[in-house]
Coordinates of C-alpha atoms in Angstrom, one line a residue:
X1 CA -21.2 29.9 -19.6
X2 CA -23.3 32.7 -18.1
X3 CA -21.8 36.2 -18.7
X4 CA -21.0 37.1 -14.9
X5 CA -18.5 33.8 -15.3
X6 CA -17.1 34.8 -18.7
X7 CA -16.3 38.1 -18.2
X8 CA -13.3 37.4 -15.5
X9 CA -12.3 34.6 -18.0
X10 CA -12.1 37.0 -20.7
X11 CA -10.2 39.5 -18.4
X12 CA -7.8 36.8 -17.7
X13 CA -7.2 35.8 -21.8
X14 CA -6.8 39.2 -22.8
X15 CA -4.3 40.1 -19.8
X16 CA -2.2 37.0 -21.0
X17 CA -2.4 38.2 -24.4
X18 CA -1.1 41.6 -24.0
X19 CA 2.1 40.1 -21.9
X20 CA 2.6 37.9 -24.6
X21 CA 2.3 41.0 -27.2
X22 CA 5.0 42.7 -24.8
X23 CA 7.2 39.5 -25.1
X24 CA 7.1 39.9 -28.9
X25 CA 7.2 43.0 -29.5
X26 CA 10.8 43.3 -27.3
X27 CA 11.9 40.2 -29.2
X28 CA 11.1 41.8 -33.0
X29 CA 12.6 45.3 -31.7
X30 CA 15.6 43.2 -30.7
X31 CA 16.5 41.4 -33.5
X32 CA 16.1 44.3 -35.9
X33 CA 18.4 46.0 -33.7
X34 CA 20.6 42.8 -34.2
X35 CA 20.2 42.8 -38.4
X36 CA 20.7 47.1 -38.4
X37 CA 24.1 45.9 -36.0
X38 CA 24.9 43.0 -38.8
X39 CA 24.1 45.7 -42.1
X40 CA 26.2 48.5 -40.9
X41 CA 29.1 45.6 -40.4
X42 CA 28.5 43.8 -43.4
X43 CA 28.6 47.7 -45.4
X44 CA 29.6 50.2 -42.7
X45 CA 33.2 50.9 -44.4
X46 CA 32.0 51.1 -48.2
X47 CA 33.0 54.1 -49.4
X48 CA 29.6 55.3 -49.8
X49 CA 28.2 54.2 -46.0
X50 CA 31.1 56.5 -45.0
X51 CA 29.9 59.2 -46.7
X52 CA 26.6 59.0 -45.6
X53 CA 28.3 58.8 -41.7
X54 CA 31.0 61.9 -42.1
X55 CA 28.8 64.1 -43.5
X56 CA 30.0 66.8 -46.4
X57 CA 33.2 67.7 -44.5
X58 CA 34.3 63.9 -44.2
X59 CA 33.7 63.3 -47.9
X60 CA 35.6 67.0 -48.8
X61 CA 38.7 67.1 -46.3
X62 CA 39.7 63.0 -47.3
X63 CA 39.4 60.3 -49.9
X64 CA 37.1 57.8 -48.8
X65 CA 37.3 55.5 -51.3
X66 CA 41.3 55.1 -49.9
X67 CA 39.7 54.7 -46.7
X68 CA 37.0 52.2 -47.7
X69 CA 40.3 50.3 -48.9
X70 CA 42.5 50.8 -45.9
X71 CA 39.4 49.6 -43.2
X72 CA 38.3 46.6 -45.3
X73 CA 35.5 44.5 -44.7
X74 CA 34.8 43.9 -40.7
X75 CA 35.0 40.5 -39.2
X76 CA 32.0 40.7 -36.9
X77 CA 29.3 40.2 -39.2
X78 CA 27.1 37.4 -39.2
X79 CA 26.9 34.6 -41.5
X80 CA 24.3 34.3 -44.0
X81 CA 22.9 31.5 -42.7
X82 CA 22.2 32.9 -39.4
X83 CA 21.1 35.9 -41.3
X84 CA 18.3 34.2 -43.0
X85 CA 17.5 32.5 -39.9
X86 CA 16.8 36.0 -37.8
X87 CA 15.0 37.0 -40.6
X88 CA 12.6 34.1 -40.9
X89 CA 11.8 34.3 -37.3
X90 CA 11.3 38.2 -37.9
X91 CA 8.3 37.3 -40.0
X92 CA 7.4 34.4 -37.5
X93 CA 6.7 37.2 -34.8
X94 CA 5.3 39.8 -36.3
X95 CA 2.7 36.7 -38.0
X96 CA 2.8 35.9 -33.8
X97 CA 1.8 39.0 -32.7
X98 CA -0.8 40.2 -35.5
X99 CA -2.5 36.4 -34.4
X100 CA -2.0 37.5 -30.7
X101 CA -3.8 41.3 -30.6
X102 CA -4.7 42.6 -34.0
X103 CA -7.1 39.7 -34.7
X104 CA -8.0 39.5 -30.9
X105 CA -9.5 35.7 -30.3
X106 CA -12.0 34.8 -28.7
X107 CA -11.3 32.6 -25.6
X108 CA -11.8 29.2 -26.5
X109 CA -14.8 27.4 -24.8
X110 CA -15.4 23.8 -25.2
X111 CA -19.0 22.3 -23.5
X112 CA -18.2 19.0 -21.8
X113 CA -21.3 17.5 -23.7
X114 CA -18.7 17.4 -26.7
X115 CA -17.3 14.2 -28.0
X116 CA -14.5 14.1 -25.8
X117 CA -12.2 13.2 -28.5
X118 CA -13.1 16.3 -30.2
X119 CA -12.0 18.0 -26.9
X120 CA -8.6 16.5 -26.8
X121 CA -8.3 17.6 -30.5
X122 CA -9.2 20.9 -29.7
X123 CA -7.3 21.5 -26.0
X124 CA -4.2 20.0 -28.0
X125 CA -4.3 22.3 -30.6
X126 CA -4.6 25.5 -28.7
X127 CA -2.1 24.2 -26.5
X128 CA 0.3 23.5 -29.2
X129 CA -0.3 27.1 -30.8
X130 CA 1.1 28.4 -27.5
X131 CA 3.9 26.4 -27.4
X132 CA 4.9 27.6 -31.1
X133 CA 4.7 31.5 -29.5
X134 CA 6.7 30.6 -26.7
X135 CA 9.1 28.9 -28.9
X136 CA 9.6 31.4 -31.0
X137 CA 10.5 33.5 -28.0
X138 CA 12.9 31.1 -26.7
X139 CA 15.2 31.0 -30.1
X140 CA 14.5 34.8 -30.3
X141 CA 16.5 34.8 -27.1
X142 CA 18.9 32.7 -28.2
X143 CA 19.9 34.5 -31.1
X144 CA 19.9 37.8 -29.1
X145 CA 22.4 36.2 -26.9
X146 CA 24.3 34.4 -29.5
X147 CA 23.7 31.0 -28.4
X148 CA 21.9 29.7 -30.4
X149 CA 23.3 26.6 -32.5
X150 CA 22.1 25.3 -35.4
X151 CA 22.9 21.8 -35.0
X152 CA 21.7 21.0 -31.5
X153 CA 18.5 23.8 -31.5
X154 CA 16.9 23.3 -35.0
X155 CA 15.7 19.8 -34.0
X156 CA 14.9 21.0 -30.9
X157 CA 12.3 23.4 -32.3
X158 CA 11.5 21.2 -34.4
X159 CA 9.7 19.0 -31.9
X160 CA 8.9 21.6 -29.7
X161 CA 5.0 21.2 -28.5
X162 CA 3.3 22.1 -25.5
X163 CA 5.1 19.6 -23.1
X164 CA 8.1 21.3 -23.4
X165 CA 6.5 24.4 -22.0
X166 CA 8.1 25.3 -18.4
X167 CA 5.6 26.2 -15.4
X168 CA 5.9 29.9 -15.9
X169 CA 5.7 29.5 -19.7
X170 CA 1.8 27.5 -19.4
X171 CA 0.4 29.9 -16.2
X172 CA 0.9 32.6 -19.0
X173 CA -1.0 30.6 -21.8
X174 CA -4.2 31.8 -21.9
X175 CA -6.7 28.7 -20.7
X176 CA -8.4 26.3 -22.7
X177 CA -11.9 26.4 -21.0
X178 CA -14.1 23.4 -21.0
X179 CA -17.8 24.2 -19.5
X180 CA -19.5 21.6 -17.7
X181 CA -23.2 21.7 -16.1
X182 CA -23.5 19.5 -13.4
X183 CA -26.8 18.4 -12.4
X184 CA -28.6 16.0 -10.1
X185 CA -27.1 13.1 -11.6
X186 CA -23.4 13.7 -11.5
X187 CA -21.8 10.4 -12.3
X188 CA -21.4 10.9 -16.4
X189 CA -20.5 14.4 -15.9
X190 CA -17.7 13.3 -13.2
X191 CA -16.9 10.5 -15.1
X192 CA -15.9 12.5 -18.2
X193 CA -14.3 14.8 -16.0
X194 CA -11.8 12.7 -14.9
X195 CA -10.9 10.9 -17.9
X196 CA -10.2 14.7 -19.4
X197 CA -7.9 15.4 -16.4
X198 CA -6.0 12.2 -16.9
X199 CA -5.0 13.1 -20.1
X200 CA -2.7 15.7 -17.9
X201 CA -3.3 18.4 -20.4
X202 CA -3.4 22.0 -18.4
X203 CA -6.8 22.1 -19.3
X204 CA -9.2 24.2 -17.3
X205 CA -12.5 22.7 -16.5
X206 CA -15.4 25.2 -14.7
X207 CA -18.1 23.1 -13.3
X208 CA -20.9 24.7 -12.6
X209 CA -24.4 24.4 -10.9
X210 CA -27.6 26.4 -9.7
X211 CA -28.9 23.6 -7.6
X212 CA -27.4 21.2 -4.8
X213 CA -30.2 18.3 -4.8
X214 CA -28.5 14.9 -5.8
X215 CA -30.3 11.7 -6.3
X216 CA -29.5 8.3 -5.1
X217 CA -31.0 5.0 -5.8
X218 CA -34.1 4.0 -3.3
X219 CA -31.9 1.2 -2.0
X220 CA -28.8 3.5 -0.5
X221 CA -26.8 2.9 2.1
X222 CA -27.2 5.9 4.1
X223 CA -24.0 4.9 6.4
X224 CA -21.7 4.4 3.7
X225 CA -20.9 7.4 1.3
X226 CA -21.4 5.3 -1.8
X227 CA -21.6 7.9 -4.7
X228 CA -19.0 9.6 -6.5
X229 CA -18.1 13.2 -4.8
X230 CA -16.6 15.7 -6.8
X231 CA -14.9 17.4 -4.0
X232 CA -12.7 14.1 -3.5
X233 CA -11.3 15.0 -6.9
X234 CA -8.2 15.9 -4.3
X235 CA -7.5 12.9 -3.0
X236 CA -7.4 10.7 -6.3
X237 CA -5.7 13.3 -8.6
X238 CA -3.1 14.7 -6.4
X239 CA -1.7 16.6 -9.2
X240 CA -4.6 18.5 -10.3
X241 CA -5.5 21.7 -8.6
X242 CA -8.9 22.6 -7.3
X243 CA -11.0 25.0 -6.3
X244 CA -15.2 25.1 -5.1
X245 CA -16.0 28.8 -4.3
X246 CA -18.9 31.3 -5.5
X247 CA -19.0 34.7 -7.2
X248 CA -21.1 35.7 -4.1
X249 CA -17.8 35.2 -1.9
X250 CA -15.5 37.7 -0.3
X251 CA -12.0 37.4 -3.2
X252 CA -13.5 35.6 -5.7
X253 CA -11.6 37.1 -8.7
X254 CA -8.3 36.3 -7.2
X255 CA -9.1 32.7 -6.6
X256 CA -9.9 32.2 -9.9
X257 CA -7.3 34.0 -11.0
X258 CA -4.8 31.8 -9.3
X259 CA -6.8 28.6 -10.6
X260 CA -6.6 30.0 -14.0
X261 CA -3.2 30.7 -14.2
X262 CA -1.7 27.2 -12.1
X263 CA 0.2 25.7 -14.7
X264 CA -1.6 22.5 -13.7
X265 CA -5.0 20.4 -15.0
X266 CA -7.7 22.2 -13.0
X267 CA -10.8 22.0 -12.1
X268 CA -13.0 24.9 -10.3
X269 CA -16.4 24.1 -9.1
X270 CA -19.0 26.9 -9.0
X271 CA -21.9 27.3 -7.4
X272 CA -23.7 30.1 -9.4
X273 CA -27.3 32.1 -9.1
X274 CA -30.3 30.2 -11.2
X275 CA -31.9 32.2 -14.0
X276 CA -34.3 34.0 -11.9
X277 CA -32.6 34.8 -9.3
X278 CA -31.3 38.4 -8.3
X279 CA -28.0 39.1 -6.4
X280 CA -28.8 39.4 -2.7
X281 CA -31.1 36.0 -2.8
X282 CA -28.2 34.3 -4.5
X283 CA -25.7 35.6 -1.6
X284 CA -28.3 34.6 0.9
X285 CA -28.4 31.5 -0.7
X286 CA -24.6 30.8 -0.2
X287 CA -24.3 32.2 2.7
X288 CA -27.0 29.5 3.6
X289 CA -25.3 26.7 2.3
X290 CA -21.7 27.5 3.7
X291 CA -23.4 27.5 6.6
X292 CA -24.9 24.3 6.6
X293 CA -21.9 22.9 4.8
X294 CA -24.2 21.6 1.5
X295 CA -21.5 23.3 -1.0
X296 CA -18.2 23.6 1.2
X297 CA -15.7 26.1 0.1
X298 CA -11.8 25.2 -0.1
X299 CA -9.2 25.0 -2.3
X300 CA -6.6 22.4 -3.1
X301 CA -3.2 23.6 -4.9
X302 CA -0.1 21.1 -4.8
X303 CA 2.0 24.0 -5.5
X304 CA 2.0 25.4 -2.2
X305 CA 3.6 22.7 -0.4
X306 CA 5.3 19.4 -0.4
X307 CA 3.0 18.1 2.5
X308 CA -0.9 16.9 1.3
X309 CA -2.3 18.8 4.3
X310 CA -0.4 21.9 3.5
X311 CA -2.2 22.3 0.4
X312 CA -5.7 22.8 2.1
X313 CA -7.0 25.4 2.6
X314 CA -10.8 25.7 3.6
X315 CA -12.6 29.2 3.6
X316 CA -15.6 30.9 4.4
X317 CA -17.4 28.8 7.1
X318 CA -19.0 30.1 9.9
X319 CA -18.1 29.1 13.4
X320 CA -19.4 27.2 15.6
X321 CA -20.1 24.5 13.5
X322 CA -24.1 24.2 12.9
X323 CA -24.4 22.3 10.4
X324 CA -27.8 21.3 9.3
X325 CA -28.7 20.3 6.0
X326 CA -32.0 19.4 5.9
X327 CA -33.8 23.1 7.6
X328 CA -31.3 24.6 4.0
X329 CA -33.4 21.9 2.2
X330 CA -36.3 23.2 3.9
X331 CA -36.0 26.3 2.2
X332 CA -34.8 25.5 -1.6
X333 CA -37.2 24.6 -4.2
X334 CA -35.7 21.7 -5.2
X335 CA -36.0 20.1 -2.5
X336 CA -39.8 20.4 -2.0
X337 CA -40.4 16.6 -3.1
X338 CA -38.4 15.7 -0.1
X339 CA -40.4 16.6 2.5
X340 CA -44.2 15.2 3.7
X341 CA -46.2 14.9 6.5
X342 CA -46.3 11.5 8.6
X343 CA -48.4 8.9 8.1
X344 CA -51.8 8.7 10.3
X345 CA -50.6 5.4 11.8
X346 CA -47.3 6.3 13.3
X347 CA -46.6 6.7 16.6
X348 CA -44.6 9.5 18.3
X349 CA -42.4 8.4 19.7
X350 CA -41.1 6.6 15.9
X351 CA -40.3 10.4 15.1
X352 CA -36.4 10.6 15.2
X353 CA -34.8 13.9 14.9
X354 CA -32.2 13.2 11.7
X355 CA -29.4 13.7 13.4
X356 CA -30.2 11.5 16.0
X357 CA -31.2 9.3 13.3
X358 CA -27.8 8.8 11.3
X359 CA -26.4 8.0 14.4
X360 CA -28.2 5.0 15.3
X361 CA -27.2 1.4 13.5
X362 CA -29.3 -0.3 10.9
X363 CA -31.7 -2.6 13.7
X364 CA -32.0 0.8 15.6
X365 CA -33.7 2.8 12.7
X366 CA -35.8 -0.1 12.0
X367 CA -39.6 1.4 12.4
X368 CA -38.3 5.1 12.5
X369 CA -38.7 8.0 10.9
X370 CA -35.9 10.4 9.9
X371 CA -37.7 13.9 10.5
X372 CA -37.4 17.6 10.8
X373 CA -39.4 20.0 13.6
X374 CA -40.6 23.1 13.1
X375 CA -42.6 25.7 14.4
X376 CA -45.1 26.8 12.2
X377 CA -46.6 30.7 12.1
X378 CA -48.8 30.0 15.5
X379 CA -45.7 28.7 17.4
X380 CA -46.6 24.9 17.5
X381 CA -44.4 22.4 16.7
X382 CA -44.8 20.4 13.6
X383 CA -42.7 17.4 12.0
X384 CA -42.0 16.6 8.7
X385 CA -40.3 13.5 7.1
X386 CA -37.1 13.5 5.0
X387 CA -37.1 11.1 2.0
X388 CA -34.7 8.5 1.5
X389 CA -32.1 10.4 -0.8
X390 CA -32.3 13.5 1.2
X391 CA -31.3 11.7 4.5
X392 CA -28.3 9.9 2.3
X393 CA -27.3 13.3 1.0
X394 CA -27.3 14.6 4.4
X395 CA -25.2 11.6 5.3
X396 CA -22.7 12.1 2.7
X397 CA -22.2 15.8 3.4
X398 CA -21.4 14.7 6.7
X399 CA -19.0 12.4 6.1
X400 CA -17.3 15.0 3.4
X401 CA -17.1 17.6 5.7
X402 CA -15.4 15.4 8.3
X403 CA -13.2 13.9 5.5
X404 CA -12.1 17.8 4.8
X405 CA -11.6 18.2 7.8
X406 CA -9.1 15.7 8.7
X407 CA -7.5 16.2 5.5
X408 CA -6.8 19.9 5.7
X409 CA -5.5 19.0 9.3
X410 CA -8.3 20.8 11.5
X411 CA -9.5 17.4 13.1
X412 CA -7.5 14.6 12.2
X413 CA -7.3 11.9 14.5
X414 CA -4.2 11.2 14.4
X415 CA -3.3 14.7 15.2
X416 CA -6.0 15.3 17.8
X417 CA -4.5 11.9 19.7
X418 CA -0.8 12.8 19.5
X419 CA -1.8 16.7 21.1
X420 CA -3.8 14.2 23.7
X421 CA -0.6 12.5 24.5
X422 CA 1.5 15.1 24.6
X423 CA -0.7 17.4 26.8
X424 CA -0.9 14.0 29.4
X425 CA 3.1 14.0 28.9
X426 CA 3.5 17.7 30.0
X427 CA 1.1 17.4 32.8
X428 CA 2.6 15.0 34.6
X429 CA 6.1 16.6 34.2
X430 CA 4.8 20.0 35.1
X431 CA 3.2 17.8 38.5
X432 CA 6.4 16.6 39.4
X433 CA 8.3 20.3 38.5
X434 CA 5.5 21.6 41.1
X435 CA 6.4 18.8 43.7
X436 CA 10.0 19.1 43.4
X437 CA 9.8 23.3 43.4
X438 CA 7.5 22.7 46.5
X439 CA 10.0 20.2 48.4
X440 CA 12.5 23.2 47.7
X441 CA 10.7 25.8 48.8
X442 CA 9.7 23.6 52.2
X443 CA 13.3 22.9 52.7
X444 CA 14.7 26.0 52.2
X445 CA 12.1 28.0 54.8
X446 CA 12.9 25.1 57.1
X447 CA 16.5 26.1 57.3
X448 CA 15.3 29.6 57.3
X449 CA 14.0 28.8 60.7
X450 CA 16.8 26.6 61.5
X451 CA 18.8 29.5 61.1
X452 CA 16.6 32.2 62.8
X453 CA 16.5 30.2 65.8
X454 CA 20.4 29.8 65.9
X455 CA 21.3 33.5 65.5
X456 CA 19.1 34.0 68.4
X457 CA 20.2 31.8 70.4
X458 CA 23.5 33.0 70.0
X459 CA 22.3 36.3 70.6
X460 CA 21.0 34.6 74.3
X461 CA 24.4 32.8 74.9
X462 CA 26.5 35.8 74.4
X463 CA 24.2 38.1 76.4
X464 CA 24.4 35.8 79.3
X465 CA 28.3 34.5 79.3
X466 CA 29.7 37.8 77.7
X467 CA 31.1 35.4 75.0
X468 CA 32.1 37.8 71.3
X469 CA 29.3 36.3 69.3
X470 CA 32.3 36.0 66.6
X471 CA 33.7 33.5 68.9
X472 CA 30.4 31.0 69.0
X473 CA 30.3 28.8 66.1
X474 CA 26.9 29.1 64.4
X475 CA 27.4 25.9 62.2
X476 CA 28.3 23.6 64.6
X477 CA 25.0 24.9 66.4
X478 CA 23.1 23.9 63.6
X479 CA 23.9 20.8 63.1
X480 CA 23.9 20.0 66.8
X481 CA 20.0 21.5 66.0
X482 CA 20.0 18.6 63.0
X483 CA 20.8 16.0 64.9
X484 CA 19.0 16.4 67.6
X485 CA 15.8 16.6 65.6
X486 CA 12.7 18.5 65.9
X487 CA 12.6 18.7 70.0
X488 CA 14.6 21.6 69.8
X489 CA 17.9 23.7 69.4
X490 CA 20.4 21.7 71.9
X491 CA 22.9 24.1 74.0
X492 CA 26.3 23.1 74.7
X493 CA 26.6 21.6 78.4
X494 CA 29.5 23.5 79.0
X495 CA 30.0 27.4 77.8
X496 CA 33.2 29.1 79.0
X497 CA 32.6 31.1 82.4
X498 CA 29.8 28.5 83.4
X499 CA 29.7 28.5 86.9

């Protein structure tokens, strides 16, 4: 583990221990307090304990021997047994706490090339030695409160190992840190990662890697992702939290701070600098690949929710979505194999662009090329051809970046067609709001006119007969008007003082 990795790890173990040191030390402080409380009980009102608390003008002005008598012994002192016990954890504590911070460990770092029995062996025993500080701490409490009763919580104790450890209790244990380089051929590595993580042990597991070439068979399938991802890791081990990032991105530290301390199996992948390579090429570098999606960054923790989606959270990529895979190849050393020039015989128009390329069907690619085109220094384009396991990895990423998308919720199907429905649903009833706000609105400016026309009529009638316009019944009018349709308002035949 390179030191840039080790030195937030060692931060993180040395944090832990000093809040455990703070756990004990409160704990030892207490139950001396308890045994001074249980001595000056057990001997408080002997004559000579009282001399020692009056002072000389107690032990002049009265006989305390008389008053030793009178007092007697007190009845809230404890019982030897419990005595012995306080004391015996006492010593357990302080042998606790001298392990803890005077000796200061080393954080314990297994390689994943280990026998992976050996592993278990080891990640078990640290574990355990955790459980016997927090155990300690647990009767400590007990006794402080009282509670604590022999018969039920010495077999309790007894047994107590590191599954009995709450969640709190194991995201303060410092980690047990197993190492892994993971390389172009990932299968064992993955392989052996698993089978640690099923062992549910909250083991912490830091993968790491320098390079992002992976090799496939000859014979792969590039339409089918056929190879074992280890950013799936999600979707078989549900309980296991996760977490792909780089020291080159923005919050880092607290990431892996919050992968360290999840009292969960986890596994954290890392993409990290090579060995000659300084720290503004290696953020160039993942700035790159983030871009073109080769090492997506997200993070998986089945603590923050109930719901699978929920507990997605991708980070750190660019928008609009451009990715490209193979120019990022282009430019990594690695991949330099991957790339030639093609062959004198082949014809243009056999010159597919690769992304046009993984979208055609098996009969279409037959007699095509999977290629890249570039412009070289005088401005001419140039293609190059993509090897067999670089178009497959260029597949896969594709079909892992659209799997992470649909499982932290961004594009899922399922989502995308129930928004589709609903937004068809809302359009037709906001149609039919419109029509029936625009029958309203034609009705009610019809009456408008309806009534317009009355009033003024009756303004017409009443100039002409001398009629009170009070008298003239403008409703009747109108519906005289509605009945008589649209050829107009239609006067009464007869109107008082008609002549």
């Amino acid at each position: 583990m390179n030191a840039q990795l080790l030195k937030p790890v060692t931060d993180l173990w040395h944090h832990h221990l000093g809040i455990l040191d703070e756990a004990l030390d409160e704990s030892i402080r207490s139950l001396n307090n308890l045994l001074r409380l249980d001595e000056h009980h057990r001997h408080g009102r002997e004559a000579g304990h009282l001399k020692e608390a009056l002072g000389p003008f107690g032990s002049t002005s009265m006989d305390l021997s008389s008053l030793s008598e009178v007092l007697g012994k007190s009845s809230r002192s404890m019982s030897g047994e419990r005595r012995q016990r306080i004391r015996g954890l006492l010593q357990r504590l302080s042998g606790l706490r001298e392990i803890c911070v005077d000796n200061s460990p080393t954080v314990p770092v297994a390689q994943l090339d280990q026998d992976e029995e050996e592993i278990r062996r080891e990640a078990e025993a640290h574990l355990n030695r955790m459980a016997r500080v927090f155990a300690s701490l647990r009767a400590a409490q007990l006794e402080i409160r009282s509670k604590y009763e022999a018969e039920e919580h010495d077999s309790f104790f007894e047994a107590f190992d590191w599954r009995q450890l709450n969640a709190t209790e194991l995201s303060l244990c410092p980690p047990y840190i197993i190492h892994a380089v993971i390389g172009e051929h990932q299968a064992p590595a993955l392989l052996k990662i698993l089978s640690l993580l099923e062992s549910r042990k909250p083991v912490k597991i830091i993968a790491t890697r320098d390079a992002l070439r992976k090799s496939y068979s000859p014979n792969c399938d590039t339409g089918v992702p056929s190879s074992l991802s280890l950013e799936m890791l999600p979707v078989a081990m549900r309980a296991v939290f996760f977490l792909q990032t780089s020291s080159a991105l923005e919050g880092f530290n607290e990431q892996l701070f919050e992968a360290l301390t999840s009292p969960r199996p986890t596994l954290v992948s890392l993409l990290q600098p090579k060995e000659d390579e300084n720290t503004e090429a290696f953020e160039m570098r993942t700035e790159r690949a983030l871009r073109a999606r080769a090492f997506p960054a997200f993070r998986y923790n089945p603590d923050c929710d109930s719901g699978f989606v929920s507990c997605f959270e991708i980070f750190a990529h660019p928008d609009p979505e451009d990715l490209d895979f193979a120019r990022f190849a282009l430019n990594e050393s690695e991949f330099k194999d991957d790339f030639s020039a093609p062959p004198g015989n082949c014809h243009p128009r056999d010159l597919v662009p690769v992304t046009e390329y993984l979208s055609l069907n098996r009969r279409q690619r037959s007699g095509k090329h999977p290629c890249l085109f570039i412009e070289d220094r005088e401005g001419q384009t140039i293609s190059t051809i993509l090897s067999p396991s670089l178009v497959t990895q260029f597949s896969d990423l594709l079909h892992l970046w659209k799997t992470l998308q649909e499982l932290a919720g961004r594009d899922n199907p399922h989502v995308r067609q129930s928004r589709d429905a609903l937004k068809a649903e809302m359009d037709v009833q906001k149609k039919a709001l419109l029509e029936d706000q625009q029958e309203k609105l034609e009705a009610d400016q019809k009456h408008r006119e309806e009534v317009a026309v009355a009033v003024a009529v009756k303004r017409i009638v009443s100039t002409f007969t001398g009629i009170n316009p009070a008298s003239i019944d403008l409703q009747s009018m109108l519906s005289r008007q509605g009945s008589a349709g649209n050829d107009g308002l239609e006067v009464p035949p007869h109107l008082p003082g008609d002549h």
